[in-house]
CSV table of C-alpha atoms in Angstrom, one decimal:
chain,number,residue,atom,x,y,z
A,1104,MET,CA,145.0,-105.6,80.1
A,1105,LYS,CA,144.9,-105.3,83.5
A,1106,PHE,CA,141.0,-104.7,83.5
A,1107,VAL,CA,140.4,-108.0,81.1
A,1108,ILE,CA,142.2,-110.0,83.7
A,1109,VAL,CA,140.4,-108.1,86.9
A,1110,PHE,CA,136.9,-108.7,84.8
A,1111,ALA,CA,137.6,-112.2,83.9
A,1112,ALA,CA,138.2,-113.0,87.7
A,1113,PHE,CA,135.0,-110.8,88.6
A,1114,CYS,CA,132.9,-112.7,86.4
A,1115,ALA,CA,134.0,-116.3,87.6
A,1116,THR,CA,133.8,-115.1,91.4
A,1117,VAL,CA,130.1,-113.9,90.6
A,1118,VAL,CA,128.8,-116.6,88.7
A,1119,LEU,CA,130.1,-119.2,91.3
A,1120,ALA,CA,128.6,-117.0,94.2
A,1121,ALA,CA,125.1,-116.9,92.2
A,1122,PRO,CA,122.5,-119.3,94.3
A,1123,LEU,CA,121.7,-122.7,92.6
A,1124,ASP,CA,118.1,-123.5,93.1
A,1125,ASN,CA,118.2,-126.9,91.5
A,1126,GLY,CA,120.1,-128.7,94.6
A,1127,VAL,CA,123.3,-128.6,92.9
A,1128,GLN,CA,126.2,-127.6,95.5
A,1129,ILE,CA,129.9,-126.7,94.8
A,1130,VAL,CA,131.9,-129.3,96.2
A,1131,ARG,CA,135.4,-127.9,95.2
A,1132,TYR,CA,136.5,-124.1,94.3
A,1133,ASP,CA,140.1,-123.1,94.1
A,1134,ASN,CA,140.8,-119.8,93.2
A,1135,ASP,CA,144.4,-118.4,92.7
A,1136,ASN,CA,144.4,-114.8,91.5
A,1137,ILE,CA,147.9,-114.3,91.1
A,1138,GLY,CA,147.6,-110.3,90.5
A,1139,VAL,CA,148.2,-108.7,86.9
A,1140,ASP,CA,150.1,-111.4,85.7
A,1141,GLY,CA,147.2,-113.8,85.4
A,1142,TYR,CA,145.0,-116.4,87.5
A,1143,ASN,CA,144.2,-119.9,88.1
A,1144,PHE,CA,140.7,-121.4,89.0
A,1145,ALA,CA,139.1,-124.5,89.3
A,1146,TYR,CA,135.7,-126.0,90.9
A,1147,GLU,CA,133.5,-128.8,91.0
A,1148,THR,CA,129.9,-129.3,91.7
A,1149,SER,CA,127.8,-132.2,93.0
A,1150,ASP,CA,126.4,-133.0,89.6
A,1151,GLY,CA,129.6,-133.8,88.0
A,1152,VAL,CA,130.4,-130.3,86.4
A,1153,SER,CA,134.2,-129.5,86.4
A,1154,ARG,CA,136.0,-126.6,85.2
A,1155,GLU,CA,139.8,-125.2,85.5
A,1156,GLU,CA,141.0,-122.4,84.0
A,1157,SER,CA,144.4,-120.5,83.9
A,1158,ALA,CA,145.5,-117.2,82.4
A,1159,LYS,CA,149.1,-115.6,82.1
A,1160,LEU,CA,150.2,-112.7,80.7
A,1161,ASP,CA,152.3,-112.8,77.7
A,1162,LYS,CA,155.0,-110.5,75.8
A,1163,VAL,CA,154.6,-108.3,79.0
A,1164,GLY,CA,155.9,-104.8,78.4
A,1165,THR,CA,155.6,-104.9,74.4
A,1166,ASP,CA,153.3,-103.5,71.8
A,1167,GLY,CA,152.2,-107.1,71.5
A,1168,GLU,CA,151.0,-107.6,75.3
A,1169,SER,CA,148.1,-110.4,75.6
A,1170,ILE,CA,146.8,-112.7,77.8
A,1171,SER,CA,146.3,-116.0,77.0
A,1172,VAL,CA,144.0,-118.4,78.7
A,1173,ARG,CA,143.4,-122.4,78.7
A,1174,GLY,CA,140.9,-124.5,80.5
A,1175,SER,CA,138.7,-127.1,80.1
A,1176,VAL,CA,135.2,-127.9,81.2
A,1177,THR,CA,133.3,-131.4,81.7
A,1178,TRP,CA,129.5,-131.9,82.1
A,1179,THR,CA,126.9,-134.4,81.6
A,1180,ALA,CA,124.0,-133.6,79.5
A,1181,PRO,CA,120.3,-134.4,80.6
A,1182,ASP,CA,120.3,-137.4,77.9
A,1183,GLY,CA,123.5,-139.2,80.1
A,1184,VAL,CA,126.2,-137.8,77.7
A,1185,GLN,CA,129.3,-136.7,79.0
A,1186,TYR,CA,130.8,-133.9,77.7
A,1187,SER,CA,134.2,-132.4,77.8
A,1188,LEU,CA,136.0,-129.4,76.0
A,1189,GLN,CA,139.1,-128.0,76.2
A,1190,TYR,CA,140.2,-124.5,75.0
A,1191,ILE,CA,142.7,-121.8,74.4
A,1192,ALA,CA,142.0,-118.3,74.1
A,1193,ASP,CA,145.0,-116.2,73.2
A,1194,GLU,CA,146.0,-113.6,70.4
A,1195,ASN,CA,144.7,-116.4,67.8
A,1196,GLY,CA,141.3,-115.9,69.2
A,1197,PHE,CA,139.2,-118.6,70.9
A,1198,GLN,CA,140.1,-122.2,69.8
A,1199,PRO,CA,137.9,-125.1,71.5
A,1200,GLN,CA,138.5,-128.7,71.2
A,1201,GLY,CA,135.9,-131.5,72.0
A,1202,ALA,CA,135.0,-134.7,70.1
A,1203,HIS,CA,131.5,-133.3,70.1
A,1204,LEU,CA,132.4,-130.5,68.1
A,1205,PRO,CA,132.8,-130.5,64.2
A,1206,LYS,CA,136.2,-130.6,62.7
């Protein structure tokens, strides 16, 4: 389980550290790695993309120990339509919600 947390934080860092060749700049970046108990991060780019995510370890010390992740991302598509996606990922799987998604 600890590996999952560290791996997720590493992936987020690598993605944010990758150079952007389209002139988009990171205008806000917050990262709070609270150790094996979870993490929080958020960022916003100059083209209006924003993302926030937090995770926590649930049922610590039991056979049902798991991590639950909550987050959201907002972006504007090339046609000018703004999209927003909220999600939960936990023992019940990945559960996205957004007005643009089929129900």
